[in-house]
Amino acid sequence: QAQLVESGGGVAQAGGQLRLSCEASGRITLRLYRMGWFRQAPGKEREFVAAILWNGSVTRYSDSVQGRFTISKDKARNTGFLQMNSLEPDDTAVYYCAAGTPTRDWELWGQGTQVTVSS
């Protein structure tokens, strides 16, 4: 069964850093085309954070995290990462990773991991 499992969330102080991981398993690994991160803060809609092509080095970021967050991958481990630096209280949210295939932008979602940034 295909699944994405996130880890690495937690509590950090403003200006601190956290690193999220997302491990893909099952059949999705055979069709993985892109991996992305989204987040949802309380009372807000889910928003795009960053994405990376699985074959290649193209990345994309939202304006709010550009220059502070870095998305990367380890293809051998079927794992994606989101390095979050210079964290701000507004980064507090549940972070979800998502896997895309050639036929569907975001086909599979992880369960989410909580990130809390204190001021």
PDB file of N, CA and C in Angstrom, residues 4-95:
ATOM      1  N   LEU A   4       2.839   7.965   2.474  1.00  0.00           N
ATOM      2  CA  LEU A   4       3.865   8.949   2.777  1.00  0.00           C
ATOM      3  C   LEU A   4       3.873   9.134   4.284  1.00  0.00           C
ATOM      4  N   VAL A   5       5.033   9.100   4.876  1.00  0.00           N
ATOM      5  CA  VAL A   5       5.150   9.255   6.321  1.00  0.00           C
ATOM      6  C   VAL A   5       6.072  10.422   6.612  1.00  0.00           C
ATOM      7  N   GLU A   6       5.514  11.433   7.270  1.00  0.00           N
ATOM      8  CA  GLU A   6       6.302  12.615   7.630  1.00  0.00           C
ATOM      9  C   GLU A   6       6.878  12.454   9.025  1.00  0.00           C
ATOM     10  N   SER A   7       7.967  13.135   9.250  1.00  0.00           N
ATOM     11  CA  SER A   7       8.563  13.189  10.578  1.00  0.00           C
ATOM     12  C   SER A   7       9.361  14.476  10.689  1.00  0.00           C
ATOM     13  N   GLY A   8       9.729  14.813  11.921  1.00  0.00           N
ATOM     14  CA  GLY A   8      10.597  15.963  12.121  1.00  0.00           C
ATOM     15  C   GLY A   8       9.911  17.215  12.638  1.00  0.00           C
ATOM     16  N   GLY A   9       8.616  17.179  12.771  1.00  0.00           N
ATOM     17  CA  GLY A   9       7.942  18.353  13.306  1.00  0.00           C
ATOM     18  C   GLY A   9       8.248  18.533  14.776  1.00  0.00           C
ATOM     19  N   GLY A  10       7.813  19.649  15.338  1.00  0.00           N
ATOM     20  CA  GLY A  10       8.046  19.906  16.743  1.00  0.00           C
ATOM     21  C   GLY A  10       7.904  21.375  17.059  1.00  0.00           C
ATOM     22  N   VAL A  11       8.551  21.774  18.139  1.00  0.00           N
ATOM     23  CA  VAL A  11       8.480  23.154  18.603  1.00  0.00           C
ATOM     24  C   VAL A  11       9.843  23.804  18.454  1.00  0.00           C
ATOM     25  N   ALA A  12       9.857  25.014  17.943  1.00  0.00           N
ATOM     26  CA  ALA A  12      11.095  25.771  17.795  1.00  0.00           C
ATOM     27  C   ALA A  12      10.836  27.222  18.173  1.00  0.00           C
ATOM     28  N   GLN A  13      11.865  27.906  18.543  1.00  0.00           N
ATOM     29  CA  GLN A  13      11.754  29.335  18.821  1.00  0.00           C
ATOM     30  C   GLN A  13      11.908  30.118  17.528  1.00  0.00           C
ATOM     31  N   ALA A  14      11.375  31.308  17.527  1.00  0.00           N
ATOM     32  CA  ALA A  14      11.541  32.178  16.364  1.00  0.00           C
ATOM     33  C   ALA A  14      13.023  32.351  16.077  1.00  0.00           C
ATOM     34  N   GLY A  15      13.368  32.237  14.806  1.00  0.00           N
ATOM     35  CA  GLY A  15      14.761  32.297  14.404  1.00  0.00           C
ATOM     36  C   GLY A  15      15.440  30.943  14.368  1.00  0.00           C
ATOM     37  N   GLY A  16      14.774  29.930  14.884  1.00  0.00           N
ATOM     38  CA  GLY A  16      15.338  28.589  14.923  1.00  0.00           C
ATOM     39  C   GLY A  16      15.109  27.817  13.640  1.00  0.00           C
ATOM     40  N   GLN A  17      15.367  26.514  13.703  1.00  0.00           N
ATOM     41  CA  GLN A  17      15.249  25.686  12.511  1.00  0.00           C
ATOM     42  C   GLN A  17      14.693  24.317  12.847  1.00  0.00           C
ATOM     43  N   LEU A  18      14.057  23.727  11.870  1.00  0.00           N
ATOM     44  CA  LEU A  18      13.566  22.358  11.943  1.00  0.00           C
ATOM     45  C   LEU A  18      13.750  21.730  10.565  1.00  0.00           C
ATOM     46  N   ARG A  19      13.828  20.406  10.551  1.00  0.00           N
ATOM     47  CA  ARG A  19      13.947  19.684   9.291  1.00  0.00           C
ATOM     48  C   ARG A  19      12.878  18.611   9.232  1.00  0.00           C
ATOM     49  N   LEU A  20      12.040  18.691   8.231  1.00  0.00           N
ATOM     50  CA  LEU A  20      10.995  17.703   8.031  1.00  0.00           C
ATOM     51  C   LEU A  20      11.443  16.663   7.015  1.00  0.00           C
ATOM     52  N   SER A  21      10.994  15.436   7.230  1.00  0.00           N
ATOM     53  CA  SER A  21      11.268  14.350   6.285  1.00  0.00           C
ATOM     54  C   SER A  21       9.960  13.729   5.831  1.00  0.00           C
ATOM     55  N   CYS A  22       9.973  13.191   4.631  1.00  0.00           N
ATOM     56  CA  CYS A  22       8.794  12.528   4.077  1.00  0.00           C
ATOM     57  C   CYS A  22       9.267  11.300   3.312  1.00  0.00           C
ATOM     58  N   GLU A  23       8.955  10.137   3.831  1.00  0.00           N
ATOM     59  CA  GLU A  23       9.376   8.896   3.199  1.00  0.00           C
ATOM     60  C   GLU A  23       8.208   8.272   2.448  1.00  0.00           C
ATOM     61  N   ALA A  24       8.443   7.988   1.184  1.00  0.00           N
ATOM     62  CA  ALA A  24       7.432   7.348   0.353  1.00  0.00           C
ATOM     63  C   ALA A  24       7.669   5.848   0.308  1.00  0.00           C
ATOM     64  N   SER A  25       6.587   5.073   0.293  1.00  0.00           N
ATOM     65  CA  SER A  25       6.708   3.625   0.191  1.00  0.00           C
ATOM     66  C   SER A  25       5.548   3.091  -0.639  1.00  0.00           C
ATOM     67  N   GLY A  26       5.724   1.879  -1.120  1.00  0.00           N
ATOM     68  CA  GLY A  26       4.678   1.264  -1.927  1.00  0.00           C
ATOM     69  C   GLY A  26       4.781   1.650  -3.383  1.00  0.00           C
ATOM     70  N   ARG A  27       3.698   1.432  -4.108  1.00  0.00           N
ATOM     71  CA  ARG A  27       3.706   1.600  -5.556  1.00  0.00           C
ATOM     72  C   ARG A  27       3.932   3.039  -5.987  1.00  0.00           C
ATOM     73  N   ILE A  28       3.651   3.986  -5.165  1.00  0.00           N
ATOM     74  CA  ILE A  28       3.847   5.388  -5.530  1.00  0.00           C
ATOM     75  C   ILE A  28       5.303   5.661  -5.878  1.00  0.00           C
ATOM     76  N   THR A  29       6.224   4.893  -5.301  1.00  0.00           N
ATOM     77  CA  THR A  29       7.636   5.147  -5.562  1.00  0.00           C
ATOM     78  C   THR A  29       8.009   4.854  -7.018  1.00  0.00           C
ATOM     79  N   LEU A  30       7.210   4.023  -7.681  1.00  0.00           N
ATOM     80  CA  LEU A  30       7.484   3.692  -9.077  1.00  0.00           C
ATOM     81  C   LEU A  30       7.029   4.795 -10.021  1.00  0.00           C
ATOM     82  N   ARG A  31       6.131   5.671  -9.539  1.00  0.00           N
ATOM     83  CA  ARG A  31       5.570   6.698 -10.415  1.00  0.00           C
ATOM     84  C   ARG A  31       5.821   8.107  -9.905  1.00  0.00           C
ATOM     85  N   LEU A  32       6.704   8.217  -8.933  1.00  0.00           N
ATOM     86  CA  LEU A  32       6.939   9.515  -8.305  1.00  0.00           C
ATOM     87  C   LEU A  32       7.502  10.508  -9.319  1.00  0.00           C
ATOM     88  N   TYR A  33       6.833  11.631  -9.454  1.00  0.00           N
ATOM     89  CA  TYR A  33       7.240  12.658 -10.413  1.00  0.00           C
ATOM     90  C   TYR A  33       7.640  13.948  -9.729  1.00  0.00           C
ATOM     91  N   ARG A  34       6.974  14.249  -8.620  1.00  0.00           N
ATOM     92  CA  ARG A  34       7.284  15.439  -7.842  1.00  0.00           C
ATOM     93  C   ARG A  34       6.918  15.188  -6.390  1.00  0.00           C
ATOM     94  N   MET A  35       7.555  15.915  -5.521  1.00  0.00           N
ATOM     95  CA  MET A  35       7.187  15.875  -4.111  1.00  0.00           C
ATOM     96  C   MET A  35       7.037  17.309  -3.628  1.00  0.00           C
ATOM     97  N   GLY A  36       6.050  17.534  -2.810  1.00  0.00           N
ATOM     98  CA  GLY A  36       5.808  18.886  -2.347  1.00  0.00           C
ATOM     99  C   GLY A  36       5.454  18.927  -0.877  1.00  0.00           C
ATOM    100  N   TRP A  37       5.498  20.133  -0.360  1.00  0.00           N
ATOM    101  CA  TRP A  37       5.096  20.390   1.026  1.00  0.00           C
ATOM    102  C   TRP A  37       4.021  21.464   1.032  1.00  0.00           C
ATOM    103  N   PHE A  38       3.031  21.239   1.854  1.00  0.00           N
ATOM    104  CA  PHE A  38       1.946  22.180   2.056  1.00  0.00           C
ATOM    105  C   PHE A  38       1.788  22.373   3.552  1.00  0.00           C
ATOM    106  N   ARG A  39       1.075  23.411   3.930  1.00  0.00           N
ATOM    107  CA  ARG A  39       0.823  23.615   5.357  1.00  0.00           C
ATOM    108  C   ARG A  39      -0.565  24.208   5.563  1.00  0.00           C
ATOM    109  N   GLN A  40      -1.096  23.956   6.748  1.00  0.00           N
ATOM    110  CA  GLN A  40      -2.404  24.491   7.091  1.00  0.00           C
ATOM    111  C   GLN A  40      -2.369  24.982   8.526  1.00  0.00           C
ATOM    112  N   ALA A  41      -2.553  26.272   8.687  1.00  0.00           N
ATOM    113  CA  ALA A  41      -2.611  26.881  10.014  1.00  0.00           C
ATOM    114  C   ALA A  41      -4.055  26.877  10.502  1.00  0.00           C
ATOM    115  N   PRO A  42      -4.260  26.965  11.810  1.00  0.00           N
ATOM    116  CA  PRO A  42      -5.631  26.958  12.348  1.00  0.00           C
ATOM    117  C   PRO A  42      -6.480  28.063  11.740  1.00  0.00           C
ATOM    118  N   GLY A  43      -7.653  27.693  11.259  1.00  0.00           N
ATOM    119  CA  GLY A  43      -8.579  28.661  10.692  1.00  0.00           C
ATOM    120  C   GLY A  43      -8.235  29.136   9.299  1.00  0.00           C
ATOM    121  N   LYS A  44      -7.201  28.547   8.703  1.00  0.00           N
ATOM    122  CA  LYS A  44      -6.791  28.960   7.360  1.00  0.00           C
ATOM    123  C   LYS A  44      -6.843  27.783   6.400  1.00  0.00           C
ATOM    124  N   GLU A  45      -6.844  28.111   5.119  1.00  0.00           N
ATOM    125  CA  GLU A  45      -6.823  27.068   4.115  1.00  0.00           C
ATOM    126  C   GLU A  45      -5.408  26.520   3.947  1.00  0.00           C
ATOM    127  N   ARG A  46      -5.351  25.304   3.449  1.00  0.00           N
ATOM    128  CA  ARG A  46      -4.052  24.721   3.171  1.00  0.00           C
ATOM    129  C   ARG A  46      -3.367  25.509   2.068  1.00  0.00           C
ATOM    130  N   GLU A  47      -2.056  25.732   2.228  1.00  0.00           N
ATOM    131  CA  GLU A  47      -1.317  26.507   1.240  1.00  0.00           C
ATOM    132  C   GLU A  47      -0.054  25.779   0.813  1.00  0.00           C
ATOM    133  N   PHE A  48       0.344  26.065  -0.395  1.00  0.00           N
ATOM    134  CA  PHE A  48       1.569  25.494  -0.971  1.00  0.00           C
ATOM    135  C   PHE A  48       2.784  26.114  -0.295  1.00  0.00           C
ATOM    136  N   VAL A  49       3.797  25.278  -0.052  1.00  0.00           N
ATOM    137  CA  VAL A  49       5.046  25.750   0.543  1.00  0.00           C
ATOM    138  C   VAL A  49       6.214  25.585  -0.429  1.00  0.00           C
ATOM    139  N   ALA A  50       6.432  24.368  -0.901  1.00  0.00           N
ATOM    140  CA  ALA A  50       7.577  24.105  -1.773  1.00  0.00           C
ATOM    141  C   ALA A  50       7.352  22.806  -2.529  1.00  0.00           C
ATOM    142  N   ALA A  51       8.048  22.653  -3.649  1.00  0.00           N
ATOM    143  CA  ALA A  51       7.962  21.429  -4.436  1.00  0.00           C
ATOM    144  C   ALA A  51       9.268  21.195  -5.164  1.00  0.00           C
ATOM    145  N   ILE A  52       9.515  19.923  -5.496  1.00  0.00           N
ATOM    146  CA  ILE A  52      10.735  19.554  -6.200  1.00  0.00           C
ATOM    147  C   ILE A  52      10.398  18.437  -7.182  1.00  0.00           C
ATOM    148  N   LEU A  53      10.989  18.503  -8.366  1.00  0.00           N
ATOM    149  CA  LEU A  53      10.843  17.415  -9.313  1.00  0.00           C
ATOM    150  C   LEU A  53      11.692  16.243  -8.855  1.00  0.00           C
ATOM    151  N   TRP A  54      11.130  15.044  -8.997  1.00  0.00           N
ATOM    152  CA  TRP A  54      11.853  13.882  -8.483  1.00  0.00           C
ATOM    153  C   TRP A  54      13.045  13.517  -9.367  1.00  0.00           C
ATOM    154  N   ASN A  55      12.912  13.755 -10.657  1.00  0.00           N
ATOM    155  CA  ASN A  55      14.027  13.548 -11.574  1.00  0.00           C
ATOM    156  C   ASN A  55      14.476  14.905 -12.089  1.00  0.00           C
ATOM    157  N   GLY A  56      15.514  15.404 -11.516  1.00  0.00           N
ATOM    158  CA  GLY A  56      15.972  16.739 -11.860  1.00  0.00           C
ATOM    159  C   GLY A  56      16.145  17.566 -10.617  1.00  0.00           C
ATOM    160  N   SER A  57      16.401  18.843 -10.798  1.00  0.00           N
ATOM    161  CA  SER A  57      16.698  19.705  -9.667  1.00  0.00           C
ATOM    162  C   SER A  57      15.790  20.920  -9.578  1.00  0.00           C
ATOM    163  N   VAL A  58      14.734  20.929 -10.361  1.00  0.00           N
ATOM    164  CA  VAL A  58      13.847  22.083 -10.357  1.00  0.00           C
ATOM    165  C   VAL A  58      13.079  22.152  -9.048  1.00  0.00           C
ATOM    166  N   THR A  59      13.082  23.313  -8.444  1.00  0.00           N
ATOM    167  CA  THR A  59      12.350  23.527  -7.208  1.00  0.00           C
ATOM    168  C   THR A  59      11.484  24.778  -7.331  1.00  0.00           C
ATOM    169  N   ARG A  60      10.506  24.861  -6.472  1.00  0.00           N
ATOM    170  CA  ARG A  60       9.620  26.032  -6.450  1.00  0.00           C
ATOM    171  C   ARG A  60       9.220  26.299  -5.012  1.00  0.00           C
ATOM    172  N   TYR A  61       9.107  27.573  -4.662  1.00  0.00           N
ATOM    173  CA  TYR A  61       8.785  27.966  -3.297  1.00  0.00           C
ATOM    174  C   TYR A  61       7.693  29.032  -3.289  1.00  0.00           C
ATOM    175  N   SER A  62       6.950  29.073  -2.210  1.00  0.00           N
ATOM    176  CA  SER A  62       6.024  30.179  -2.028  1.00  0.00           C
ATOM    177  C   SER A  62       6.834  31.414  -1.636  1.00  0.00           C
ATOM    178  N   ASP A  63       6.265  32.562  -1.884  1.00  0.00           N
ATOM    179  CA  ASP A  63       6.968  33.807  -1.551  1.00  0.00           C
ATOM    180  C   ASP A  63       7.253  33.896  -0.055  1.00  0.00           C
ATOM    181  N   SER A  64       6.383  33.341   0.750  1.00  0.00           N
ATOM    182  CA  SER A  64       6.518  33.488   2.201  1.00  0.00           C
ATOM    183  C   SER A  64       7.688  32.690   2.781  1.00  0.00           C
ATOM    184  N   VAL A  65       8.182  31.683   2.059  1.00  0.00           N
ATOM    185  CA  VAL A  65       9.283  30.871   2.589  1.00  0.00           C
ATOM    186  C   VAL A  65      10.537  30.965   1.746  1.00  0.00           C
ATOM    187  N   GLN A  66      10.446  31.599   0.593  1.00  0.00           N
ATOM    188  CA  GLN A  66      11.595  31.741  -0.296  1.00  0.00           C
ATOM    189  C   GLN A  66      12.771  32.340   0.472  1.00  0.00           C
ATOM    190  N   GLY A  67      13.927  31.690   0.364  1.00  0.00           N
ATOM    191  CA  GLY A  67      15.122  32.176   1.037  1.00  0.00           C
ATOM    192  C   GLY A  67      15.287  31.667   2.457  1.00  0.00           C
ATOM    193  N   ARG A  68      14.262  31.080   3.017  1.00  0.00           N
ATOM    194  CA  ARG A  68      14.349  30.542   4.389  1.00  0.00           C
ATOM    195  C   ARG A  68      14.237  29.019   4.402  1.00  0.00           C
ATOM    196  N   PHE A  69      13.428  28.468   3.519  1.00  0.00           N
ATOM    197  CA  PHE A  69      13.223  27.026   3.460  1.00  0.00           C
ATOM    198  C   PHE A  69      13.934  26.455   2.239  1.00  0.00           C
ATOM    199  N   THR A  70      14.387  25.207   2.370  1.00  0.00           N
ATOM    200  CA  THR A  70      15.018  24.513   1.257  1.00  0.00           C
ATOM    201  C   THR A  70      14.440  23.111   1.142  1.00  0.00           C
ATOM    202  N   ILE A  71      13.963  22.781  -0.044  1.00  0.00           N
ATOM    203  CA  ILE A  71      13.446  21.446  -0.298  1.00  0.00           C
ATOM    204  C   ILE A  71      14.522  20.631  -1.002  1.00  0.00           C
ATOM    205  N   SER A  72      14.620  19.346  -0.626  1.00  0.00           N
ATOM    206  CA  SER A  72      15.614  18.471  -1.237  1.00  0.00           C
ATOM    207  C   SER A  72      15.078  17.044  -1.227  1.00  0.00           C
ATOM    208  N   LYS A  73      15.868  16.139  -1.781  1.00  0.00           N
ATOM    209  CA  LYS A  73      15.413  14.751  -1.856  1.00  0.00           C
ATOM    210  C   LYS A  73      16.592  13.805  -1.796  1.00  0.00           C
ATOM    211  N   ASP A  74      16.309  12.583  -1.403  1.00  0.00           N
ATOM    212  CA  ASP A  74      17.259  11.479  -1.454  1.00  0.00           C
ATOM    213  C   ASP A  74      16.530  10.363  -2.188  1.00  0.00           C
ATOM    214  N   LYS A  75      16.785  10.250  -3.484  1.00  0.00           N
ATOM    215  CA  LYS A  75      16.041   9.293  -4.298  1.00  0.00           C
ATOM    216  C   LYS A  75      16.292   7.863  -3.862  1.00  0.00           C
ATOM    217  N   ALA A  76      17.496   7.565  -3.426  1.00  0.00           N
ATOM    218  CA  ALA A  76      17.825   6.196  -3.016  1.00  0.00           C
ATOM    219  C   ALA A  76      16.973   5.765  -1.819  1.00  0.00           C
ATOM    220  N   ARG A  77      16.575   6.732  -1.001  1.00  0.00           N
ATOM    221  CA  ARG A  77      15.761   6.432   0.170  1.00  0.00           C
ATOM    222  C   ARG A  77      14.291   6.791  -0.029  1.00  0.00           C
ATOM    223  N   ASN A  78      13.950   7.234  -1.241  1.00  0.00           N
ATOM    224  CA  ASN A  78      12.570   7.649  -1.521  1.00  0.00           C
ATOM    225  C   ASN A  78      12.070   8.656  -0.482  1.00  0.00           C
ATOM    226  N   THR A  79      12.926   9.562  -0.122  1.00  0.00           N
ATOM    227  CA  THR A  79      12.628  10.497   0.954  1.00  0.00           C
ATOM    228  C   THR A  79      12.859  11.934   0.511  1.00  0.00           C
ATOM    229  N   GLY A  80      11.922  12.781   0.870  1.00  0.00           N
ATOM    230  CA  GLY A  80      12.074  14.206   0.635  1.00  0.00           C
ATOM    231  C   GLY A  80      12.263  14.928   1.950  1.00  0.00           C
ATOM    232  N   PHE A  81      12.841  16.125   1.854  1.00  0.00           N
ATOM    233  CA  PHE A  81      13.143  16.887   3.059  1.00  0.00           C
ATOM    234  C   PHE A  81      12.713  18.339   2.883  1.00  0.00           C
ATOM    235  N   LEU A  82      12.419  18.982   3.995  1.00  0.00           N
ATOM    236  CA  LEU A  82      12.178  20.411   3.996  1.00  0.00           C
ATOM    237  C   LEU A  82      12.973  20.998   5.152  1.00  0.00           C
ATOM    238  N   GLN A  83      14.055  21.683   4.819  1.00  0.00           N
ATOM    239  CA  GLN A  83      14.867  22.356   5.825  1.00  0.00           C
ATOM    240  C   GLN A  83      14.279  23.737   6.039  1.00  0.00           C
ATOM    241  N   MET A  84      13.891  24.020   7.258  1.00  0.00           N
ATOM    242  CA  MET A  84      13.242  25.282   7.581  1.00  0.00           C
ATOM    243  C   MET A  84      14.143  26.077   8.516  1.00  0.00           C
ATOM    244  N   ASN A  85      14.652  27.185   8.025  1.00  0.00           N
ATOM    245  CA  ASN A  85      15.516  28.069   8.808  1.00  0.00           C
ATOM    246  C   ASN A  85      14.820  29.393   9.063  1.00  0.00           C
ATOM    247  N   SER A  86      15.356  30.146   9.989  1.00  0.00           N
ATOM    248  CA  SER A  86      14.801  31.467  10.318  1.00  0.00           C
ATOM    249  C   SER A  86      13.298  31.388  10.522  1.00  0.00           C
ATOM    250  N   LEU A  87      12.883  30.433  11.314  1.00  0.00           N
ATOM    251  CA  LEU A  87      11.451  30.210  11.523  1.00  0.00           C
ATOM    252  C   LEU A  87      10.781  31.413  12.167  1.00  0.00           C
ATOM    253  N   GLU A  88       9.548  31.618  11.786  1.00  0.00           N
ATOM    254  CA  GLU A  88       8.740  32.721  12.297  1.00  0.00           C
ATOM    255  C   GLU A  88       7.455  32.158  12.903  1.00  0.00           C
ATOM    256  N   PRO A  89       6.855  32.873  13.842  1.00  0.00           N
ATOM    257  CA  PRO A  89       5.587  32.374  14.416  1.00  0.00           C
ATOM    258  C   PRO A  89       4.526  32.081  13.344  1.00  0.00           C
ATOM    259  N   ASP A  90       4.527  32.833  12.261  1.00  0.00           N
ATOM    260  CA  ASP A  90       3.550  32.596  11.190  1.00  0.00           C
ATOM    261  C   ASP A  90       3.791  31.282  10.461  1.00  0.00           C
ATOM    262  N   ASP A  91       4.917  30.633  10.704  1.00  0.00           N
ATOM    263  CA  ASP A  91       5.170  29.319  10.101  1.00  0.00           C
ATOM    264  C   ASP A  91       4.457  28.205  10.870  1.00  0.00           C
ATOM    265  N   THR A  92       3.880  28.523  11.994  1.00  0.00           N
ATOM    266  CA  THR A  92       3.157  27.527  12.783  1.00  0.00           C
ATOM    267  C   THR A  92       1.990  26.961  11.989  1.00  0.00           C
ATOM    268  N   ALA A  93       1.985  25.646  11.837  1.00  0.00           N
ATOM    269  CA  ALA A  93       0.961  24.978  11.031  1.00  0.00           C
ATOM    270  C   ALA A  93       1.190  23.477  11.083  1.00  0.00           C
ATOM    271  N   VAL A  94       0.226  22.745  10.557  1.00  0.00           N
ATOM    272  CA  VAL A  94       0.447  21.332  10.262  1.00  0.00           C
ATOM    273  C   VAL A  94       1.013  21.257   8.848  1.00  0.00           C
ATOM    274  N   TYR A  95       2.130  20.584   8.722  1.00  0.00           N
ATOM    275  CA  TYR A  95       2.805  20.467   7.437  1.00  0.00           C
ATOM    276  C   TYR A  95       2.530  19.091   6.836  1.00  0.00           C
TER     277      TYR A  95
END
